[in-house]
Amino acid sequence: MIGERADLMEKVTALCKRRGFVFQSSEIYGGINAIYDYGHYGVALRRNIRSLWWRHMIELREDVVGLESSVIMNPEVWAASGHLSGFTDPMVDCLGECKQRWRADHLSGDRCPNCGGPLSEPRQFNLMFKTHIGPVEGSGADVYLRPETAQGMFVDFKNVLNSMRVRVPFGIAQQGRSFRNEISPGNFIFRLREFEQMEMEFFVKPGEDERWHRYWIEARHRWYLEVLGLRPDRLRLRPHDKDELSHYSKATTDVEYLFPFGWGELEGIANRTDYDLRQHQERSGEDLTYLDPETNERYLPYVIEPAAGVDRIMITCLLDAYDEDEVRGETRVVLRFHRDLAPVQVAVMPLSKKEELIAPAREVQALLRPHFRVEYDQTGGHIGRRYRRQDEIGTPYCVTVDFDTVSDGAVTIRERDTMTQERVPIATLLTSLRERFI
Ligand code: ATP
């Protein structure tokens, strides 16, 4: 299966650039490794991923509240959380010809996978980016760009408890940028140095943690299948072995996707115990316990954390949706996005640039725009070419205004996946499309 899809990553990467989803950051200066910009359709896809997560993690529930904490925090946070001492990866250097740097835990043998040369002894490398506060380097405090959003939820735990009417079990969720100085980034936007996370810390009573852990593993797995519509045969759950657990974790299960380069993590669902709250309580001297209003019991809650990455989900959706078929002897490239994910949901196009078609096409656009993500395309060119372009960005439906529209008040709905066409009166167009989006 992986063999068949060996060139899939290259095809998707090329499509992303061609169609304005992803660009190399600062490309005119030669770029910068593992840092990317997102163009118009990329931004739309990311917004859809984020809002589907927010909808299911917060808006459709009553037990999770939102937060946006800062990227730069008091450096004590990272001392307490263990990131200063423990957020490291083992790094090895090729001592042979290529001098390439590798993550030791990603290698299977003791020779360089690139040139076969010998490797150095592993050294621990801290992944946090360091910068400083104040105008003169060295005179103020060293600070760090956060490597995860989670610590914001722990250090604001008391503020949330005191300001929101929350009771354990409850969660705090946030979406935001994180930064890691990865030793061997790559696979396009799979492993980046600047990326975006969507994390939720769910606080539970100790003893109930294992049940909630199972609950969230199942809920998150379902989200990928049912909400994003990813192919079930390319998704799996993988519990971590004891020796690969993070320093704070009692148990972790990853949601993994079968990428062209093998299985890779999309999201980790960890049982962080009371590790973080305990560490912050000890270091800050603040009481971070929770008082159960019914039993009067006081305790430090345990935490279940589903932690996902927007960029990884984005590349997964692109790879999962990518397809090619043959239309009249030509290869058609199509992104079969789930309708909720598609950057554009309906493209409206007049058959030609003639004035008599433009006016009704603009009216159709105005009719649909309040209800769907609509793109208007009158760039000329053969209608087939314009359909191909919409197929490549994953637009589920095109609505075409032609010369008959002027007399019969009807338009054609063309479907991306089957390429079938149906003629519908403009008067019922909105209802016809709405039915297709249910
Ligand atoms: P890995 O083992 O791949 O380095 P991790 O286990 O360190 O990842 P977590 O700390 O669990 O990752 O982060 C939660 C999520 O954040 C990951 O599942 C992934 O989706 C995303 N993520 C982590 N690091 C990166 C990165 N360098 N680039 C893009 N996304 C990332």
GROMACS .gro file of C-alpha atoms and ligand atoms in nm:
model
  469
    1MET     CA    1   0.000   0.000   0.000
    2ILE     CA    2   0.278   0.242   0.095
    3GLY     CA    3   0.460   0.143  -0.223
    4GLU     CA    4   0.162   0.234  -0.436
    5ARG     CA    5   0.148   0.572  -0.271
    6ALA     CA    6   0.522   0.637  -0.275
    7ASP     CA    7   0.495   0.956  -0.480
    8LEU     CA    8   0.177   1.077  -0.310
    9MET     CA    9   0.359   1.318  -0.079
   10GLU     CA   10   0.534   1.481  -0.376
   11LYS     CA   11   0.207   1.512  -0.566
   12VAL     CA   12   0.029   1.668  -0.269
   13THR     CA   13   0.322   1.902  -0.200
   14ALA     CA   14   0.319   2.019  -0.563
   15LEU     CA   15  -0.059   2.066  -0.557
   16CYS     CA   16  -0.034   2.267  -0.235
   17LYS     CA   17   0.204   2.510  -0.400
   18ARG     CA   18   0.028   2.518  -0.737
   19ARG     CA   19  -0.310   2.588  -0.586
   20GLY     CA   20  -0.204   2.820  -0.306
   21PHE     CA   21  -0.245   2.600   0.003
   22VAL     CA   22   0.112   2.607   0.136
   23PHE     CA   23   0.424   2.810   0.055
   24GLN     CA   24   0.779   2.782   0.184
   25SER     CA   25   0.833   3.063   0.434
   26SER     CA   26   1.058   3.349   0.309
   27GLU     CA   27   1.104   3.161  -0.016
   28ILE     CA   28   1.261   3.453  -0.206
   29TYR     CA   29   1.553   3.433   0.042
   30GLY     CA   30   1.591   3.060   0.001
   31GLY     CA   31   1.333   2.967   0.263
   32ILE     CA   32   1.388   2.846   0.618
   33ASN     CA   33   1.383   2.482   0.708
   34ALA     CA   34   1.060   2.332   0.846
   35ILE     CA   35   0.873   2.663   0.858
   36TYR     CA   36   0.585   2.728   0.616
   37ASP     CA   37   0.326   2.989   0.518
   38TYR     CA   38  -0.033   2.911   0.435
   39GLY     CA   39  -0.205   3.063   0.131
   40HIS     CA   40  -0.572   3.136   0.074
   41TYR     CA   41  -0.707   2.779   0.046
   42GLY     CA   42  -0.466   2.655   0.311
   43VAL     CA   43  -0.594   2.916   0.555
   44ALA     CA   44  -0.953   2.816   0.475
   45LEU     CA   45  -0.878   2.447   0.532
   46ARG     CA   46  -0.703   2.522   0.863
   47ARG     CA   47  -0.991   2.739   0.981
   48ASN     CA   48  -1.230   2.455   0.906
   49ILE     CA   49  -1.016   2.204   1.095
   50ARG     CA   50  -0.991   2.437   1.393
   51SER     CA   51  -1.361   2.516   1.400
   52LEU     CA   52  -1.465   2.151   1.369
   53TRP     CA   53  -1.242   2.076   1.668
   54TRP     CA   54  -1.376   2.374   1.864
   55ARG     CA   55  -1.733   2.279   1.779
   56HIS     CA   56  -1.696   1.923   1.907
   57MET     CA   57  -1.463   1.988   2.201
   58ILE     CA   58  -1.633   2.298   2.342
   59GLU     CA   59  -1.954   2.419   2.177
   60LEU     CA   60  -2.136   2.085   2.168
   61ARG     CA   61  -2.044   2.012   2.531
   62GLU     CA   62  -2.110   2.176   2.863
   63ASP     CA   63  -1.798   2.068   3.048
   64VAL     CA   64  -1.513   2.235   2.856
   65VAL     CA   65  -1.416   2.604   2.854
   66GLY     CA   66  -1.181   2.792   2.624
   67LEU     CA   67  -0.852   2.970   2.685
   68GLU     CA   68  -0.585   3.157   2.490
   69SER     CA   69  -0.267   3.184   2.690
   70SER     CA   70   0.054   3.357   2.587
   71VAL     CA   71   0.339   3.208   2.386
   72ILE     CA   72   0.604   3.360   2.616
   73MET     CA   73   0.549   3.278   2.983
   74ASN     CA   74   0.738   3.327   3.305
   75PRO     CA   75   1.040   3.092   3.269
   76GLU     CA   76   0.955   2.937   3.607
   77VAL     CA   77   0.672   2.759   3.423
   78TRP     CA   78   0.923   2.553   3.224
   79ALA     CA   79   1.138   2.481   3.526
   80ALA     CA   80   0.833   2.347   3.712
   81SER     CA   81   0.689   2.151   3.420
   82GLY     CA   82   1.016   1.966   3.365
   83HIS     CA   83   1.066   2.103   3.015
   84LEU     CA   84   1.390   2.285   3.102
   85SER     CA   85   1.555   1.967   3.216
   86GLY     CA   86   1.357   1.700   3.039
   87PHE     CA   87   1.218   1.825   2.707
   88THR     CA   88   1.502   1.679   2.511
   89ASP     CA   89   1.558   1.440   2.223
   90PRO     CA   90   1.868   1.226   2.183
   91MET     CA   91   2.074   1.356   1.892
   92VAL     CA   92   2.348   1.180   1.698
   93ASP     CA   93   2.581   1.314   1.428
   94CYS     CA   94   2.705   1.125   1.127
   95LEU     CA   95   3.085   1.100   1.159
   96GLY     CA   96   3.113   0.975   0.801
   97GLU     CA   97   3.081   1.170   0.479
   98CYS     CA   98   2.746   1.346   0.503
   99LYS     CA   99   2.769   1.485   0.861
  100GLN     CA  100   2.392   1.474   0.886
  101ARG     CA  101   2.220   1.505   1.224
  102TRP     CA  102   1.961   1.248   1.336
  103ARG     CA  103   1.726   1.175   1.622
  104ALA     CA  104   1.872   0.864   1.780
  105ASP     CA  105   1.529   0.725   1.870
  106HIS     CA  106   1.424   0.740   1.503
  107LEU     CA  107   1.711   0.517   1.387
  108SER     CA  108   1.710   0.141   1.387
  109GLY     CA  109   2.080   0.063   1.328
  110ASP     CA  110   2.407   0.215   1.444
  111ARG     CA  111   2.513   0.348   1.102
  112CYS     CA  112   2.403   0.667   0.924
  113PRO     CA  113   2.093   0.590   0.713
  114ASN     CA  114   2.209   0.841   0.452
  115CYS     CA  115   2.574   0.749   0.383
  116GLY     CA  116   2.633   0.444   0.600
  117GLY     CA  117   2.899   0.624   0.806
  118PRO     CA  118   2.953   0.572   1.180
  119LEU     CA  119   2.746   0.772   1.430
  120SER     CA  120   2.848   0.975   1.735
  121GLU     CA  121   2.732   0.890   2.086
  122PRO     CA  122   2.383   1.032   2.151
  123ARG     CA  123   2.362   1.373   2.324
  124GLN     CA  124   2.047   1.519   2.479
  125PHE     CA  125   1.926   1.829   2.294
  126ASN     CA  126   1.665   2.065   2.443
  127LEU     CA  127   1.393   2.145   2.192
  128MET     CA  128   1.287   2.480   2.336
  129PHE     CA  129   1.366   2.803   2.149
  130LYS     CA  130   1.527   3.054   2.381
  131THR     CA  131   1.504   3.433   2.355
  132HIS     CA  132   1.535   3.720   2.601
  133ILE     CA  133   1.320   3.994   2.748
  134GLY     CA  134   1.451   4.353   2.749
  135PRO     CA  135   1.672   4.546   2.509
  136VAL     CA  136   2.011   4.411   2.613
  137GLU     CA  137   2.090   4.045   2.578
  138GLY     CA  138   2.201   3.894   2.907
  139SER     CA  139   2.065   4.175   3.127
  140GLY     CA  140   1.710   4.044   3.158
  141ALA     CA  141   1.556   3.705   3.191
  142ASP     CA  142   1.596   3.430   2.936
  143VAL     CA  143   1.255   3.326   2.817
  144TYR     CA  144   1.127   3.049   2.592
  145LEU     CA  145   0.876   3.011   2.312
  146ARG     CA  146   0.627   2.755   2.441
  147PRO     CA  147   0.681   2.402   2.310
  148GLU     CA  148   0.322   2.306   2.397
  149THR     CA  149   0.006   2.501   2.480
  150ALA     CA  150  -0.082   2.274   2.773
  151GLN     CA  151   0.110   2.461   3.042
  152GLY     CA  152  -0.115   2.764   2.989
  153MET     CA  153  -0.410   2.557   3.107
  154PHE     CA  154  -0.225   2.443   3.420
  155VAL     CA  155  -0.095   2.782   3.527
  156ASP     CA  156  -0.435   2.945   3.466
  157PHE     CA  157  -0.619   2.660   3.640
  158LYS     CA  158  -0.696   2.871   3.948
  159ASN     CA  159  -0.818   3.169   3.743
  160VAL     CA  160  -1.055   2.944   3.553
  161LEU     CA  161  -1.177   2.777   3.874
  162ASN     CA  162  -1.246   3.116   4.032
  163SER     CA  163  -1.411   3.283   3.735
  164MET     CA  164  -1.609   3.012   3.558
  165ARG     CA  165  -1.874   2.793   3.718
  166VAL     CA  166  -1.682   2.473   3.654
  167ARG     CA  167  -1.691   2.152   3.852
  168VAL     CA  168  -1.468   1.848   3.817
  169PRO     CA  169  -1.483   1.674   3.574
  170PHE     CA  170  -1.424   1.964   3.336
  171GLY     CA  171  -1.180   2.065   3.065
  172ILE     CA  172  -0.986   2.373   2.949
  173ALA     CA  173  -0.906   2.387   2.579
  174GLN     CA  174  -0.694   2.603   2.356
  175GLN     CA  175  -0.561   2.634   2.005
  176GLY     CA  176  -0.238   2.814   1.936
  177ARG     CA  177   0.118   2.822   1.806
  178SER     CA  178   0.392   2.612   1.959
  179PHE     CA  179   0.761   2.601   1.874
  180ARG     CA  180   1.013   2.316   1.884
  181ASN     CA  181   1.367   2.322   1.760
  182GLU     CA  182   1.325   1.975   1.606
  183ILE     CA  183   1.649   1.791   1.524
  184SER     CA  184   1.519   1.619   1.215
  185PRO     CA  185   1.209   1.797   1.090
  186GLY     CA  186   1.057   1.705   0.759
  187ASN     CA  187   0.796   1.524   0.559
  188PHE     CA  188   0.659   1.858   0.441
  189ILE     CA  189   0.434   2.001   0.715
  190PHE     CA  190   0.431   1.682   0.929
  191ARG     CA  191   0.718   1.786   1.156
  192LEU     CA  192   0.772   2.161   1.180
  193ARG     CA  193   0.962   2.402   1.399
  194GLU     CA  194   0.669   2.642   1.422
  195PHE     CA  195   0.330   2.473   1.430
  196GLU     CA  196  -0.014   2.493   1.577
  197GLN     CA  197  -0.166   2.275   1.846
  198MET     CA  198  -0.518   2.206   1.966
  199GLU     CA  199  -0.501   2.076   2.323
  200MET     CA  200  -0.749   2.010   2.598
  201GLU     CA  201  -0.673   1.937   2.963
  202PHE     CA  202  -0.961   1.746   3.120
  203PHE     CA  203  -0.951   1.754   3.502
  204VAL     CA  204  -1.094   1.449   3.679
  205LYS     CA  205  -1.108   1.298   4.025
  206PRO     CA  206  -0.809   1.069   4.093
  207GLY     CA  207  -0.931   0.712   4.053
  208GLU     CA  208  -1.164   0.809   3.772
  209ASP     CA  209  -0.874   0.890   3.540
  210GLU     CA  210  -0.851   0.555   3.366
  211ARG     CA  211  -1.220   0.555   3.276
  212TRP     CA  212  -1.194   0.910   3.136
  213HIS     CA  213  -0.879   0.818   2.950
  214ARG     CA  214  -1.068   0.541   2.769
  215TYR     CA  215  -1.357   0.781   2.705
  216TRP     CA  216  -1.135   1.042   2.538
  217ILE     CA  217  -0.941   0.787   2.332
  218GLU     CA  218  -1.270   0.666   2.189
  219ALA     CA  219  -1.417   1.015   2.140
  220ARG     CA  220  -1.111   1.145   1.961
  221HIS     CA  221  -1.085   0.839   1.736
  222ARG     CA  222  -1.450   0.890   1.637
  223TRP     CA  223  -1.387   1.258   1.555
  224TYR     CA  224  -1.132   1.165   1.287
  225LEU     CA  225  -1.362   0.903   1.140
  226GLU     CA  226  -1.699   1.074   1.158
  227VAL     CA  227  -1.629   1.447   1.157
  228LEU     CA  228  -1.324   1.462   0.928
  229GLY     CA  229  -1.435   1.154   0.734
  230LEU     CA  230  -1.086   0.998   0.717
  231ARG     CA  231  -1.054   0.648   0.572
  232PRO     CA  232  -1.084   0.390   0.854
  233ASP     CA  233  -0.819   0.158   0.707
  234ARG     CA  234  -0.559   0.436   0.738
  235LEU     CA  235  -0.633   0.515   1.103
  236ARG     CA  236  -0.535   0.322   1.413
  237LEU     CA  237  -0.496   0.362   1.788
  238ARG     CA  238  -0.157   0.274   1.934
  239PRO     CA  239  -0.090   0.256   2.309
  240HIS     CA  240   0.264   0.364   2.405
  241ASP     CA  241   0.506   0.112   2.549
  242LYS     CA  242   0.615   0.195   2.904
  243ASP     CA  243   0.963   0.301   2.787
  244GLU     CA  244   0.838   0.561   2.538
  245LEU     CA  245   0.607   0.747   2.779
  246SER     CA  246   0.676   1.119   2.836
  247HIS     CA  247   0.807   1.220   3.178
  248TYR     CA  248   0.458   1.327   3.293
  249SER     CA  249   0.253   1.039   3.154
  250LYS     CA  250   0.105   0.733   3.323
  251ALA     CA  251  -0.038   0.604   2.993
  252THR     CA  252  -0.066   0.744   2.640
  253THR     CA  253  -0.247   0.625   2.330
  254ASP     CA  254  -0.180   0.784   1.993
  255VAL     CA  255  -0.421   0.821   1.706
  256GLU     CA  256  -0.203   0.730   1.410
  257TYR     CA  257  -0.246   0.769   1.035
  258LEU     CA  258  -0.085   0.562   0.762
  259PHE     CA  259   0.124   0.827   0.585
  260PRO     CA  260   0.315   0.748   0.263
  261PHE     CA  261   0.625   0.719   0.487
  262GLY     CA  262   0.457   0.484   0.738
  263TRP     CA  263   0.238   0.516   1.048
  264GLY     CA  264   0.271   0.854   1.220
  265GLU     CA  265   0.115   1.028   1.519
  266LEU     CA  266  -0.177   1.261   1.459
  267GLU     CA  267  -0.275   1.309   1.819
  268GLY     CA  268  -0.165   1.183   2.159
  269ILE     CA  269  -0.414   1.116   2.437
  270ALA     CA  270  -0.221   1.112   2.763
  271ASN     CA  271  -0.304   1.048   3.126
  272ARG     CA  272  -0.086   1.324   3.278
  273THR     CA  273  -0.196   1.236   3.634
  274ASP     CA  274  -0.161   1.529   3.877
  275TYR     CA  275   0.202   1.575   3.767
  276ASP     CA  276   0.170   1.928   3.627
  277LEU     CA  277  -0.059   2.078   3.893
  278ARG     CA  278   0.159   1.926   4.166
  279GLN     CA  279   0.479   2.065   4.013
  280HIS     CA  280   0.328   2.414   3.976
  281GLN     CA  281   0.183   2.404   4.325
  282GLU     CA  282   0.520   2.318   4.473
  283ARG     CA  283   0.720   2.573   4.276
  284SER     CA  284   0.474   2.866   4.293
  285GLY     CA  285   0.359   2.806   4.650
  286GLU     CA  286  -0.002   2.858   4.536
  287ASP     CA  287  -0.271   2.618   4.645
  288LEU     CA  288  -0.395   2.452   4.326
  289THR     CA  289  -0.622   2.196   4.492
  290TYR     CA  290  -0.988   2.161   4.408
  291LEU     CA  291  -1.257   2.156   4.676
  292ASP     CA  292  -1.541   1.922   4.590
  293PRO     CA  293  -1.852   2.119   4.690
  294GLU     CA  294  -2.056   1.805   4.756
  295THR     CA  295  -1.817   1.589   4.956
  296ASN     CA  296  -1.596   1.869   5.090
  297GLU     CA  297  -1.298   1.667   4.977
  298ARG     CA  298  -0.991   1.859   4.868
  299TYR     CA  299  -0.761   1.710   4.605
  300LEU     CA  300  -0.535   1.779   4.308
  301PRO     CA  301  -0.724   1.662   4.001
  302TYR     CA  302  -0.578   1.415   3.752
  303VAL     CA  303  -0.561   1.525   3.391
  304ILE     CA  304  -0.648   1.354   3.065
  305GLU     CA  305  -0.504   1.538   2.766
  306PRO     CA  306  -0.600   1.495   2.401
  307ALA     CA  307  -0.329   1.689   2.211
  308ALA     CA  308  -0.348   1.732   1.834
  309GLY     CA  309  -0.167   1.937   1.570
  310VAL     CA  310  -0.343   2.148   1.305
  311ASP     CA  311  -0.062   2.114   1.051
  312ARG     CA  312  -0.052   1.736   1.085
  313ILE     CA  313  -0.425   1.710   1.051
  314MET     CA  314  -0.407   1.937   0.748
  315ILE     CA  315  -0.152   1.722   0.564
  316THR     CA  316  -0.349   1.413   0.664
  317CYS     CA  317  -0.671   1.554   0.518
  318LEU     CA  318  -0.490   1.645   0.197
  319LEU     CA  319  -0.330   1.301   0.160
  320ASP     CA  320  -0.650   1.122   0.251
  321ALA     CA  321  -0.856   1.325   0.002
  322TYR     CA  322  -0.611   1.311  -0.289
  323ASP     CA  323  -0.730   1.102  -0.581
  324GLU     CA  324  -0.679   1.071  -0.953
  325ASP     CA  325  -0.921   0.934  -1.209
  326GLU     CA  326  -0.949   0.941  -1.585
  327VAL     CA  327  -1.185   1.169  -1.772
  328ARG     CA  328  -1.196   1.145  -2.150
  329GLY     CA  329  -0.846   1.007  -2.165
  330GLU     CA  330  -0.701   1.269  -1.932
  331THR     CA  331  -0.598   1.237  -1.569
  332ARG     CA  332  -0.821   1.432  -1.335
  333VAL     CA  333  -0.676   1.530  -0.996
  334VAL     CA  334  -0.939   1.562  -0.727
  335LEU     CA  335  -0.936   1.631  -0.354
  336ARG     CA  336  -1.231   1.439  -0.215
  337PHE     CA  337  -1.261   1.651   0.100
  338HIS     CA  338  -1.545   1.596   0.341
  339ARG     CA  339  -1.796   1.875   0.258
  340ASP     CA  340  -1.739   2.048   0.595
  341LEU     CA  341  -1.364   2.064   0.535
  342ALA     CA  342  -1.364   2.192   0.177
  343PRO     CA  343  -1.217   2.544   0.151
  344VAL     CA  344  -1.482   2.629  -0.109
  345GLN     CA  345  -1.819   2.456  -0.083
  346VAL     CA  346  -1.987   2.593  -0.395
  347ALA     CA  347  -1.827   2.753  -0.701
  348VAL     CA  348  -2.054   2.969  -0.913
  349MET     CA  349  -1.959   3.020  -1.276
  350PRO     CA  350  -2.115   3.175  -1.584
  351LEU     CA  351  -2.058   2.959  -1.891
  352SER     CA  352  -1.907   3.253  -2.075
  353LYS     CA  353  -1.805   3.611  -2.002
  354LYS     CA  354  -2.109   3.749  -2.188
  355GLU     CA  355  -2.289   4.023  -1.998
  356GLU     CA  356  -2.626   3.841  -2.013
  357LEU     CA  357  -2.476   3.553  -1.810
  358ILE     CA  358  -2.272   3.757  -1.565
  359ALA     CA  359  -2.571   3.933  -1.413
  360PRO     CA  360  -2.767   3.613  -1.325
  361ALA     CA  361  -2.442   3.442  -1.209
  362ARG     CA  362  -2.378   3.732  -0.971
  363GLU     CA  363  -2.732   3.695  -0.842
  364VAL     CA  364  -2.678   3.324  -0.774
  365GLN     CA  365  -2.355   3.409  -0.595
  366ALA     CA  366  -2.540   3.663  -0.377
  367LEU     CA  367  -2.813   3.407  -0.305
  368LEU     CA  368  -2.569   3.138  -0.188
  369ARG     CA  369  -2.297   3.340  -0.018
  370PRO     CA  370  -2.471   3.386   0.317
  371HIS     CA  371  -2.510   3.007   0.348
  372PHE     CA  372  -2.199   2.848   0.199
  373ARG     CA  373  -1.834   2.925   0.137
  374VAL     CA  374  -1.876   3.042  -0.222
  375GLU     CA  375  -1.623   3.127  -0.490
  376TYR     CA  376  -1.719   3.309  -0.807
  377ASP     CA  377  -1.521   3.219  -1.118
  378GLN     CA  378  -1.565   3.395  -1.449
  379THR     CA  379  -1.201   3.374  -1.554
  380GLY     CA  380  -1.308   3.260  -1.897
  381GLY     CA  381  -1.150   2.949  -2.034
  382HIS     CA  382  -1.339   2.635  -2.111
  383ILE     CA  383  -1.588   2.531  -1.841
  384GLY     CA  384  -1.416   2.189  -1.819
  385ARG     CA  385  -1.091   2.362  -1.721
  386ARG     CA  386  -1.267   2.558  -1.452
  387TYR     CA  387  -1.429   2.238  -1.316
  388ARG     CA  388  -1.081   2.077  -1.303
  389ARG     CA  389  -0.949   2.368  -1.101
  390GLN     CA  390  -1.233   2.334  -0.849
  391ASP     CA  391  -1.173   1.955  -0.836
  392GLU     CA  392  -0.812   2.023  -0.745
  393ILE     CA  393  -0.907   2.241  -0.449
  394GLY     CA  394  -1.178   1.996  -0.344
  395THR     CA  395  -1.495   2.200  -0.413
  396PRO     CA  396  -1.791   1.959  -0.378
  397TYR     CA  397  -2.032   2.147  -0.607
  398CYS     CA  398  -2.017   2.384  -0.902
  399VAL     CA  399  -2.322   2.581  -1.011
  400THR     CA  400  -2.318   2.689  -1.375
  401VAL     CA  401  -2.523   2.962  -1.533
  402ASP     CA  402  -2.568   2.910  -1.910
  403PHE     CA  403  -2.763   3.062  -2.198
  404ASP     CA  404  -3.078   2.864  -2.112
  405THR     CA  405  -3.076   3.014  -1.762
  406VAL     CA  406  -3.188   3.344  -1.909
  407SER     CA  407  -3.507   3.186  -2.045
  408ASP     CA  408  -3.579   2.893  -1.807
  409GLY     CA  409  -3.449   3.036  -1.478
  410ALA     CA  410  -3.258   2.713  -1.405
  411VAL     CA  411  -2.890   2.633  -1.343
  412THR     CA  412  -2.675   2.320  -1.345
  413ILE     CA  413  -2.534   2.167  -1.028
  414ARG     CA  414  -2.223   1.965  -1.108
  415GLU     CA  415  -2.095   1.722  -0.847
  416ARG     CA  416  -1.724   1.680  -0.784
  417ASP     CA  417  -1.709   1.308  -0.706
  418THR     CA  418  -1.946   1.162  -0.963
  419MET     CA  419  -1.923   1.452  -1.210
  420THR     CA  420  -2.298   1.412  -1.261
  421GLN     CA  421  -2.498   1.721  -1.351
  422GLU     CA  422  -2.847   1.814  -1.248
  423ARG     CA  423  -3.056   2.102  -1.367
  424VAL     CA  424  -3.248   2.285  -1.094
  425PRO     CA  425  -3.458   2.602  -1.089
  426ILE     CA  426  -3.286   2.897  -0.918
  427ALA     CA  427  -3.598   2.924  -0.702
  428THR     CA  428  -3.516   2.590  -0.533
  429LEU     CA  429  -3.136   2.602  -0.568
  430LEU     CA  430  -3.068   2.688  -0.207
  431THR     CA  431  -3.283   2.401  -0.078
  432SER     CA  432  -3.130   2.157  -0.328
  433LEU     CA  433  -2.780   2.247  -0.212
  434ARG     CA  434  -2.871   2.248   0.155
  435GLU     CA  435  -2.998   1.891   0.124
  436ARG     CA  436  -2.663   1.790  -0.015
  437PHE     CA  437  -2.480   1.935   0.285
  438ILE     CA  438  -2.681   1.755   0.553
  439ATP     P1  439   0.650   1.333   1.799
  439ATP     O1  440   0.664   1.203   1.873
  439ATP     O2  441   0.598   1.317   1.657
  439ATP     O3  442   0.769   1.423   1.809
  439ATP     P2  443   0.513   1.430   2.027
  439ATP     O4  444   0.469   1.301   2.086
  439ATP     O5  445   0.631   1.500   2.084
  439ATP     O6  446   0.531   1.413   1.869
  439ATP     P3  447   0.309   1.583   2.146
  439ATP     O7  448   0.398   1.650   2.240
  439ATP     O8  449   0.219   1.474   2.197
  439ATP     O9  450   0.391   1.528   2.021
  439ATP    O10  451   0.224   1.693   2.070
  439ATP     C1  452   0.087   1.679   2.040
  439ATP     C2  453   0.061   1.696   1.892
  439ATP    O11  454   0.120   1.816   1.843
  439ATP     C3  455   0.119   1.587   1.804
  439ATP    O12  456   0.033   1.475   1.799
  439ATP     C4  457   0.127   1.655   1.669
  439ATP    O13  458   0.002   1.653   1.602
  439ATP     C5  459   0.159   1.798   1.708
  439ATP     N1  460   0.303   1.820   1.694
  439ATP     C6  461   0.399   1.794   1.785
  439ATP     N2  462   0.520   1.830   1.739
  439ATP     C7  463   0.500   1.877   1.614
  439ATP     C8  464   0.586   1.929   1.513
  439ATP     N3  465   0.717   1.940   1.533
  439ATP     N4  466   0.530   1.970   1.396
  439ATP     C9  467   0.398   1.962   1.375
  439ATP     N5  468   0.313   1.914   1.467
  439ATP    C10  469   0.361   1.871   1.584
   0.00000   0.00000   0.00000
